Coordinates of C-alpha atoms in Angstrom, one line a residue:
M23 CA -7.9 -27.5 -70.6
G24 CA -8.6 -23.8 -70.8
P25 CA -6.7 -21.1 -69.4
A26 CA -9.6 -20.4 -65.9
L27 CA -8.8 -22.3 -62.8
A28 CA -10.9 -21.9 -60.0
V29 CA -10.3 -24.1 -56.1
L30 CA -13.3 -24.4 -53.9
E31 CA -11.8 -24.9 -50.1
I32 CA -14.8 -26.9 -47.4
R33 CA -15.4 -27.4 -43.6
S34 CA -16.4 -30.8 -44.6
I35 CA -14.8 -33.6 -46.1
A36 CA -18.9 -35.1 -46.8
R37 CA -19.7 -32.2 -48.4
G38 CA -16.7 -31.7 -50.1
Y39 CA -17.5 -34.9 -52.1
F40 CA -21.0 -33.2 -52.6
A41 CA -19.6 -30.3 -53.8
L42 CA -17.6 -32.3 -56.3
D43 CA -20.9 -34.6 -56.9
A44 CA -22.7 -30.8 -57.9
L45 CA -19.6 -29.0 -59.7
A46 CA -18.6 -31.9 -62.6
K47 CA -22.1 -31.9 -63.3
R48 CA -22.8 -29.3 -64.0
A49 CA -20.0 -28.1 -66.8
C50 CA -17.4 -30.2 -68.0
V51 CA -14.6 -29.0 -66.7
T52 CA -11.7 -30.8 -65.5
V53 CA -11.2 -31.6 -62.2
L54 CA -7.0 -31.4 -60.9
H55 CA -7.3 -31.8 -57.8
A56 CA -10.3 -33.5 -55.4
E57 CA -9.4 -34.1 -52.1
P58 CA -9.2 -34.6 -47.5
I59 CA -6.6 -32.3 -46.3
S60 CA -5.6 -31.5 -42.2
P61 CA -8.1 -30.8 -40.5
G62 CA -10.8 -32.6 -41.8
K63 CA -11.3 -30.3 -44.6
F64 CA -11.2 -30.5 -48.1
W65 CA -10.2 -28.9 -51.4
I66 CA -11.3 -29.1 -54.9
A67 CA -8.9 -27.5 -58.1
V68 CA -10.9 -27.3 -61.5
G69 CA -9.8 -26.2 -64.2
G70 CA -11.0 -25.9 -68.1
G71 CA -12.9 -22.9 -70.2
E72 CA -13.3 -19.5 -68.6
A73 CA -17.1 -20.3 -68.6
E74 CA -17.4 -23.6 -67.9
V75 CA -15.3 -23.2 -64.8
E76 CA -17.6 -20.7 -63.3
E77 CA -20.6 -22.4 -63.9
A78 CA -18.9 -25.4 -61.7
L79 CA -17.4 -23.2 -59.0
E80 CA -21.0 -21.3 -58.8
A81 CA -22.6 -25.1 -58.6
G82 CA -19.7 -25.6 -56.2
V83 CA -20.0 -23.5 -53.5
A84 CA -24.1 -23.2 -53.6
A85 CA -23.6 -27.3 -52.9
A86 CA -21.2 -26.2 -50.3
A87 CA -23.7 -23.7 -48.7
D88 CA -22.0 -22.7 -45.3
A89 CA -19.0 -25.6 -45.1
R90 CA -17.1 -22.9 -47.8
L91 CA -14.3 -22.0 -46.4
D92 CA -13.5 -20.2 -49.1
H93 CA -12.7 -20.1 -53.3
T94 CA -11.5 -18.2 -55.3
L95 CA -11.8 -18.4 -59.7
L96 CA -8.4 -17.1 -62.2
P97 CA -9.6 -16.6 -66.0
Y98 CA -6.7 -16.0 -66.9
V99 CA -4.1 -18.2 -64.4
H100 CA -0.5 -17.8 -65.0
D101 CA 0.9 -21.0 -66.3
D102 CA 2.9 -21.1 -63.1
V103 CA 0.2 -21.2 -60.8
R104 CA -1.4 -23.8 -63.2
R105 CA 1.5 -26.0 -63.1
A106 CA 1.9 -25.7 -59.0
V107 CA -1.4 -26.5 -58.5
V108 CA -1.3 -29.7 -60.6
E109 CA 2.1 -31.1 -60.1
G110 CA 2.2 -29.9 -56.3
P111 CA 5.8 -28.1 -55.5
R112 CA 8.6 -27.6 -57.5
R113 CA 11.4 -26.3 -55.7
S114 CA 14.1 -24.8 -56.8
A115 CA 17.6 -23.1 -55.1
P116 CA 16.6 -18.9 -54.7
D117 CA 18.4 -16.2 -57.3
G118 CA 18.3 -12.7 -55.6
S119 CA 15.9 -11.2 -52.6
I120 CA 13.1 -13.7 -51.2
G121 CA 9.6 -13.4 -50.3
V122 CA 7.1 -15.0 -48.6
L123 CA 3.6 -15.2 -48.4
E124 CA 2.0 -17.2 -45.7
F125 CA -1.7 -17.3 -46.3
A126 CA -4.7 -19.6 -44.1
T127 CA -6.4 -20.7 -47.2
L128 CA -4.8 -22.6 -49.8
S129 CA -7.8 -20.4 -52.0
S130 CA -6.1 -17.1 -50.9
A131 CA -1.9 -18.8 -51.5
I132 CA -3.4 -19.0 -54.9
R133 CA -4.6 -15.7 -55.4
A134 CA -2.1 -13.9 -53.9
A135 CA 0.7 -16.3 -56.1
D136 CA -1.4 -15.4 -60.0
A137 CA -1.5 -11.4 -59.0
A138 CA 2.6 -11.3 -57.7
L139 CA 4.0 -13.3 -60.5
K140 CA 1.8 -11.0 -63.5
C141 CA 2.8 -8.0 -61.0
A142 CA 6.8 -8.0 -61.6
D143 CA 9.6 -9.9 -62.6
V144 CA 10.1 -12.9 -60.3
T145 CA 9.8 -16.8 -59.3
L146 CA 7.8 -18.3 -58.2
V147 CA 10.5 -21.2 -56.2
D148 CA 7.7 -22.7 -54.4
L149 CA 3.5 -22.9 -53.9
H150 CA 2.7 -25.0 -51.1
L151 CA -0.8 -26.1 -50.1
A152 CA -2.2 -27.7 -47.3
R153 CA -0.5 -30.8 -46.7
G154 CA 1.2 -30.9 -43.5
I155 CA 0.4 -27.5 -42.6
G156 CA -3.1 -27.6 -41.4
G157 CA -4.3 -27.0 -44.4
K158 CA -3.0 -23.7 -45.2
G159 CA -0.8 -22.7 -48.0
Y160 CA 2.1 -20.4 -48.8
L161 CA 4.4 -19.4 -51.8
V162 CA 8.2 -18.2 -52.1
L163 CA 9.0 -15.3 -54.4
C164 CA 12.4 -14.6 -55.7
G165 CA 14.1 -11.8 -58.0
A166 CA 15.1 -8.5 -57.4
L167 CA 14.6 -6.4 -54.3
S168 CA 12.3 -4.3 -56.1
D169 CA 10.5 -7.0 -57.7
V170 CA 9.5 -8.9 -54.8
E171 CA 8.9 -6.3 -53.0
A172 CA 6.3 -4.9 -55.6
A173 CA 5.0 -8.6 -56.0
L174 CA 4.1 -9.0 -52.1
E175 CA 2.3 -5.9 -51.9
A176 CA 0.3 -7.2 -54.7
G177 CA 0.2 -11.5 -53.7
V178 CA -1.1 -9.8 -49.7
S179 CA -3.9 -7.4 -52.2
S180 CA -5.2 -10.1 -54.0
G181 CA -4.5 -12.8 -51.5
G182 CA -6.6 -10.6 -49.1
E183 CA -5.7 -9.1 -45.8
E184 CA -8.1 -11.2 -43.6
H185 CA -5.8 -14.5 -44.6
L186 CA -2.8 -13.4 -44.1
V187 CA -1.0 -14.9 -41.5
G188 CA 2.5 -14.1 -42.1
R189 CA 4.5 -11.8 -44.6
E190 CA 8.6 -12.0 -44.7
L191 CA 11.3 -10.2 -47.2
L192 CA 14.5 -11.9 -47.3
A193 CA 16.2 -8.3 -48.9
N194 CA 19.6 -10.4 -49.0
P195 CA 20.0 -14.0 -48.5

């Protein structure tokens, strides 16, 4: 598996399987996740070389057509983000200030986590994607107050204000 990660969210389970078929046939990528999520949506995550992942994502987006909710391509995804997408959340006790970002789509949460981790010296405490929260995504970061503030700014900017549901900073938990 290469350094690239792509995520595609679709508002229809049936169209999700169709898009999965299209992207898996287009390029040699590793399917990391492909499953229905509530409320009746479907998400796909693939990894591999940058060119292959980009080509597969283009095919998936085209197949999803107007059922596409959101998508993202991270050519050099942060290792902690890739790990969280593949393995699920690994919660640990926060140390220092805590920042939380909540997004309407999991693609935007993944973009935000990647940007936040690349811009400041923070630790990813949790990256929760879709399950049990209506298809949304949130991330929890910890570190020095100034680093958490910078990471939240970068996360909101990358995740997109239009997808932001909530943003909180606990300076001294």
